[in-house]
Amino acid sequence: IHSDQLALDYRKAVSQYLKDKDAYESDLKSFVGTEALHKAGIISEDRNDKPDIALNNFNIENLNPLINDSLAILHGTINGNGFVADLYHDVFFATDIMLDSFRLNDDYLGNFKLVNLWDNEEKRIHTTGELSRKELRSLEFSGDYYTKREENNIDYIIELKETNLQFLNAFLPSDVSKLRGLASGKLTLKGTPDKPLMKGKLNFEHGAIKVNMLNTEYFFGGKVIIAEDMIAFDSIPLAVLKGYLGWALGTFFHINF
């Protein structure tokens, strides 16, 4: 894994059957250098038995070989904890994770916090998260994923506050590059993972993007409307390095992004 060798501490790796409780007790620790994954607890029919899981200084570069995408290289360190309960009946779990110094390729995004909580009555995972840079929250989101619904099983609200757009360069088509700028606004995300429906408005500041075929960098700003089937902009100021200034309007139609 990554450049280190995964070492399992067998002295602390214990899994034994507790006959009197009809349960399994485990204490497992694995290490990659100074990184650690720890799982300990009892798995039984007793809802109060909750195996705990902890991550300590886990380097997410270990995940890059699994993702196997040279255009999206992850960097950062994860610390967090969670638990799972009542595996025999109504599963209940919660996690609280912090990703420090998160970078995508060479673009620094900040510190990412993610909290998940399972709601067994609604069969949903409630999630809250935030991305912060220098104590400022540049992105916040919250919502639910309904695991049993066939349709309309995602329902999230996403708020951007001068969010740096450079990380999107990893996902741009080859004919454009060097996207940068800040985006602010609020979006809703509904539908399903295969057919997402996003709506909202974004305001761009200090935006720039290069059209490779023309070898020209364009500077832009203004408001953009995002609908379920289109992205529209009207009278957005557009400029190039030589100082030519114009205005752009247009609509991009899409199907499920």
Short mmCIF file of C-alpha atoms in Angstrom, two decimals:
data_model
loop_
_atom_site.label_atom_id
_atom_site.label_comp_id
_atom_site.label_asym_id
_atom_site.label_seq_id
_atom_site.Cartn_x
_atom_site.Cartn_y
_atom_site.Cartn_z
CA ILE A 1 0.00 0.00 0.00
CA HIS A 2 1.53 3.28 -1.18
CA SER A 3 5.30 3.13 -0.64
CA ASP A 4 5.13 1.38 2.71
CA GLN A 5 4.40 -2.17 3.71
CA LEU A 6 1.22 -2.90 5.61
CA ALA A 7 2.04 -4.47 8.95
CA LEU A 8 -0.51 -6.25 11.09
CA ASP A 9 0.18 -6.43 14.81
CA TYR A 10 -0.77 -10.03 15.56
CA ARG A 11 -0.19 -9.54 19.26
CA LYS A 12 -3.18 -7.20 19.27
CA ALA A 13 -5.20 -8.86 16.51
CA VAL A 14 -7.70 -10.97 18.36
CA SER A 15 -11.00 -12.43 17.21
CA GLN A 16 -12.64 -14.89 19.51
CA TYR A 17 -16.07 -16.43 19.96
CA LEU A 18 -17.79 -15.70 23.24
CA LYS A 19 -20.03 -18.73 23.74
CA ASP A 20 -21.94 -17.34 26.69
CA LYS A 21 -22.99 -14.27 24.70
CA ASP A 22 -23.20 -15.91 21.26
CA ALA A 23 -20.95 -13.08 20.08
CA TYR A 24 -17.57 -12.31 18.57
CA GLU A 25 -15.02 -10.07 20.22
CA SER A 26 -12.25 -8.51 18.15
CA ASP A 27 -9.31 -6.22 18.64
CA LEU A 28 -7.48 -5.52 15.39
CA LYS A 29 -4.75 -3.00 14.69
CA SER A 30 -2.94 -2.45 11.41
CA PHE A 31 -0.15 -0.02 10.70
CA VAL A 32 1.43 1.68 7.67
CA GLY A 33 4.40 3.55 9.06
CA THR A 34 2.89 5.95 11.60
CA GLU A 35 -0.64 5.38 10.27
CA ALA A 36 -3.05 3.18 12.16
CA LEU A 37 -6.44 1.53 11.72
CA HIS A 38 -8.02 0.18 14.88
CA LYS A 39 -11.20 -1.87 15.24
CA ALA A 40 -12.28 -3.16 18.63
CA GLY A 41 -15.49 -4.31 20.27
CA ILE A 42 -18.08 -7.04 20.48
CA ILE A 43 -20.42 -8.09 17.66
CA SER A 44 -23.57 -9.62 19.13
CA GLU A 45 -27.37 -9.41 19.17
CA ASP A 46 -27.17 -6.90 22.00
CA ARG A 47 -27.76 -3.41 20.59
CA ASN A 48 -25.48 -1.97 23.28
CA ASP A 49 -22.47 -3.84 21.86
CA LYS A 50 -20.85 -1.40 19.41
CA PRO A 51 -17.57 -2.26 17.68
CA ASP A 52 -15.55 0.93 17.38
CA ILE A 53 -13.40 1.88 14.40
CA ALA A 54 -10.67 4.53 14.52
CA LEU A 55 -8.36 6.00 11.89
CA ASN A 56 -5.18 7.74 12.94
CA ASN A 57 -3.04 9.68 10.45
CA PHE A 58 -4.20 7.57 7.52
CA ASN A 59 -2.58 8.85 4.31
CA ILE A 60 -5.15 8.86 1.50
CA GLU A 61 -2.37 8.48 -1.05
CA ASN A 62 -2.79 4.80 -0.17
CA LEU A 63 -6.08 4.93 -2.09
CA ASN A 64 -4.61 6.20 -5.36
CA PRO A 65 -3.64 2.72 -6.66
CA LEU A 66 -7.23 1.60 -6.04
CA ILE A 67 -8.71 4.61 -7.84
CA ASN A 68 -6.14 4.20 -10.63
CA ASP A 69 -6.78 7.60 -12.23
CA SER A 70 -3.67 9.56 -13.18
CA LEU A 71 -5.76 12.73 -13.57
CA ALA A 72 -7.05 12.68 -9.99
CA ILE A 73 -4.26 12.11 -7.44
CA LEU A 74 -5.36 12.44 -3.81
CA HIS A 75 -3.27 13.83 -0.96
CA GLY A 76 -4.12 14.33 2.70
CA THR A 77 -4.42 12.67 6.07
CA ILE A 78 -7.54 11.18 7.65
CA ASN A 79 -8.33 11.07 11.36
CA GLY A 80 -11.67 9.91 12.64
CA ASN A 81 -13.81 7.40 14.41
CA GLY A 82 -17.09 5.57 14.17
CA PHE A 83 -19.09 2.61 15.37
CA VAL A 84 -21.52 -0.02 14.14
CA ALA A 85 -24.28 -1.53 16.30
CA ASP A 86 -27.02 -4.16 16.11
CA LEU A 87 -25.67 -5.97 13.05
CA TYR A 88 -28.08 -8.86 13.63
CA HIS A 89 -31.25 -6.75 13.44
CA ASP A 90 -31.57 -3.02 12.70
CA VAL A 91 -28.09 -1.84 11.79
CA PHE A 92 -27.09 1.49 13.28
CA PHE A 93 -23.84 3.35 12.60
CA ALA A 94 -22.20 6.74 12.80
CA THR A 95 -18.89 8.18 11.60
CA ASP A 96 -17.00 11.41 12.20
CA ILE A 97 -14.03 11.97 9.87
CA MET A 98 -11.59 14.83 9.32
CA LEU A 99 -9.42 14.99 6.21
CA ASP A 100 -6.53 17.37 6.83
CA SER A 101 -4.59 19.26 4.12
CA PHE A 102 -6.70 17.80 1.33
CA ARG A 103 -5.19 18.25 -2.14
CA LEU A 104 -6.41 17.04 -5.51
CA ASN A 105 -3.37 16.83 -7.77
CA ASP A 106 -1.47 20.06 -6.98
CA ASP A 107 -4.57 22.05 -5.98
CA TYR A 108 -4.97 22.65 -2.25
CA LEU A 109 -8.62 22.43 -1.15
CA GLY A 110 -8.34 22.71 2.62
CA ASN A 111 -9.60 20.62 5.52
CA PHE A 112 -12.65 18.46 4.91
CA LYS A 113 -15.00 17.32 7.70
CA LEU A 114 -17.66 14.64 7.14
CA VAL A 115 -20.24 13.27 9.60
CA ASN A 116 -22.63 10.39 8.77
CA LEU A 117 -25.50 9.07 10.87
CA TRP A 118 -27.80 6.17 10.02
CA ASP A 119 -31.56 6.69 10.55
CA ASN A 120 -33.07 3.22 10.71
CA GLU A 121 -36.72 4.33 10.71
CA GLU A 122 -36.34 6.33 7.49
CA LYS A 123 -33.65 4.00 6.07
CA ARG A 124 -31.44 6.95 5.26
CA ILE A 125 -27.89 8.17 5.82
CA HIS A 126 -27.89 11.74 7.08
CA THR A 127 -24.69 13.56 6.11
CA THR A 128 -23.21 16.91 6.98
CA GLY A 129 -19.90 18.17 5.68
CA GLU A 130 -17.76 21.23 5.24
CA LEU A 131 -14.59 22.31 3.48
CA SER A 132 -12.58 25.02 5.18
CA ARG A 133 -9.51 27.03 4.18
CA LYS A 134 -7.68 29.14 6.77
CA GLU A 135 -10.61 28.93 9.24
CA LEU A 136 -13.09 30.04 6.55
CA ARG A 137 -15.79 27.59 5.43
CA SER A 138 -15.74 27.70 1.64
CA LEU A 139 -18.23 24.86 1.14
CA GLU A 140 -20.95 23.34 3.31
CA PHE A 141 -23.48 20.64 2.54
CA SER A 142 -26.07 18.55 4.32
CA GLY A 143 -28.75 16.10 3.34
CA ASP A 144 -29.91 12.53 3.11
CA TYR A 145 -29.41 9.40 1.04
CA TYR A 146 -32.44 7.08 1.20
CA THR A 147 -31.15 3.57 0.65
CA LYS A 148 -34.49 1.83 -0.02
CA ARG A 149 -35.98 4.26 -2.53
CA GLU A 150 -35.77 3.46 -6.22
CA GLU A 151 -36.33 7.11 -7.16
CA ASN A 152 -35.61 10.47 -5.51
CA ASN A 153 -33.25 8.90 -3.01
CA ILE A 154 -30.79 11.81 -2.72
CA ASP A 155 -31.70 15.15 -1.17
CA TYR A 156 -28.84 17.57 -0.43
CA ILE A 157 -28.28 21.30 -0.04
CA ILE A 158 -24.86 22.64 -1.05
CA GLU A 159 -23.64 26.12 -0.20
CA LEU A 160 -20.52 27.63 -1.75
CA LYS A 161 -18.76 30.62 -0.19
CA GLU A 162 -16.01 31.89 -2.46
CA THR A 163 -15.10 28.28 -3.24
CA ASN A 164 -11.87 27.93 -5.23
CA LEU A 165 -12.61 26.26 -8.58
CA GLN A 166 -9.11 25.05 -9.42
CA PHE A 167 -9.83 21.49 -8.27
CA LEU A 168 -12.29 21.11 -11.17
CA ASN A 169 -9.37 21.08 -13.61
CA ALA A 170 -9.04 17.34 -12.94
CA PHE A 171 -12.46 16.80 -14.53
CA LEU A 172 -12.35 19.19 -17.50
CA PRO A 173 -12.34 17.95 -21.12
CA SER A 174 -9.03 18.17 -22.97
CA ASP A 175 -10.00 21.21 -25.06
CA VAL A 176 -10.10 23.54 -22.03
CA SER A 177 -7.73 23.96 -19.09
CA LYS A 178 -6.43 26.28 -16.35
CA LEU A 179 -9.80 26.97 -14.77
CA ARG A 180 -9.63 29.23 -11.76
CA GLY A 181 -11.77 31.66 -9.84
CA LEU A 182 -14.23 31.76 -6.95
CA ALA A 183 -17.87 30.65 -6.81
CA SER A 184 -20.59 31.54 -4.30
CA GLY A 185 -24.21 30.45 -4.12
CA LYS A 186 -26.59 27.71 -3.11
CA LEU A 187 -27.51 24.50 -4.93
CA THR A 188 -29.97 21.69 -4.33
CA LEU A 189 -29.15 18.14 -5.43
CA LYS A 190 -31.99 15.64 -5.78
CA GLY A 191 -32.88 12.63 -7.92
CA THR A 192 -30.68 9.53 -7.97
CA PRO A 193 -26.91 8.97 -8.32
CA ASP A 194 -27.49 7.92 -11.95
CA LYS A 195 -29.85 10.79 -12.71
CA PRO A 196 -28.92 13.75 -10.50
CA LEU A 197 -31.11 16.86 -10.58
CA MET A 198 -29.26 20.03 -9.61
CA LYS A 199 -30.77 23.50 -9.32
CA GLY A 200 -29.54 26.84 -8.06
CA LYS A 201 -27.59 29.99 -8.78
CA LEU A 202 -23.87 30.67 -8.64
CA ASN A 203 -21.93 33.91 -8.79
CA PHE A 204 -18.41 33.74 -10.23
CA GLU A 205 -15.58 36.12 -9.36
CA HIS A 206 -12.10 36.43 -10.88
CA GLY A 207 -12.88 33.52 -13.20
CA ALA A 208 -10.52 32.40 -15.97
CA ILE A 209 -10.28 29.46 -18.35
CA LYS A 210 -8.04 28.63 -21.31
CA VAL A 211 -9.42 27.36 -24.62
CA ASN A 212 -6.55 25.20 -25.81
CA MET A 213 -7.46 25.10 -29.49
CA LEU A 214 -7.34 28.92 -29.63
CA ASN A 215 -4.43 29.12 -27.18
CA THR A 216 -6.35 31.94 -25.50
CA GLU A 217 -7.23 32.55 -21.88
CA TYR A 218 -10.59 34.13 -21.16
CA PHE A 219 -11.53 36.01 -17.99
CA PHE A 220 -15.12 36.05 -16.79
CA GLY A 221 -17.48 36.76 -13.91
CA GLY A 222 -21.16 37.09 -13.18
CA LYS A 223 -24.16 34.94 -12.37
CA VAL A 224 -25.03 31.51 -13.74
CA ILE A 225 -28.36 29.72 -13.39
CA ILE A 226 -28.26 25.95 -13.03
CA ALA A 227 -31.47 24.07 -13.84
CA GLU A 228 -32.28 20.38 -13.98
CA ASP A 229 -31.59 20.23 -17.73
CA MET A 230 -29.49 23.30 -18.52
CA ILE A 231 -26.89 25.84 -17.44
CA ALA A 232 -27.68 29.42 -18.51
CA PHE A 233 -25.83 32.73 -18.34
CA ASP A 234 -26.81 36.21 -19.51
CA SER A 235 -24.60 39.26 -20.03
CA ILE A 236 -21.51 37.81 -18.38
CA PRO A 237 -18.48 40.09 -18.90
CA LEU A 238 -15.76 38.35 -20.91
CA ALA A 239 -12.21 39.58 -21.51
CA VAL A 240 -8.82 38.44 -22.83
CA LEU A 241 -5.30 39.50 -21.85
CA LYS A 242 -5.08 42.09 -24.62
CA GLY A 243 -7.94 43.97 -23.01
CA TYR A 244 -10.76 43.21 -25.45
CA LEU A 245 -14.00 43.25 -23.46
CA GLY A 246 -17.29 41.74 -24.45
CA TRP A 247 -20.43 40.17 -23.07
CA ALA A 248 -21.51 36.57 -23.30
CA LEU A 249 -24.90 34.91 -23.10
CA GLY A 250 -25.86 31.34 -23.78
CA THR A 251 -27.42 28.10 -22.61
CA PHE A 252 -25.95 24.63 -22.28
CA PHE A 253 -28.47 21.81 -22.30
CA HIS A 254 -27.54 18.55 -20.62
CA ILE A 255 -28.97 15.19 -19.62
CA ASN A 256 -28.00 14.09 -16.10
CA PHE A 257 -24.79 16.14 -16.36
#
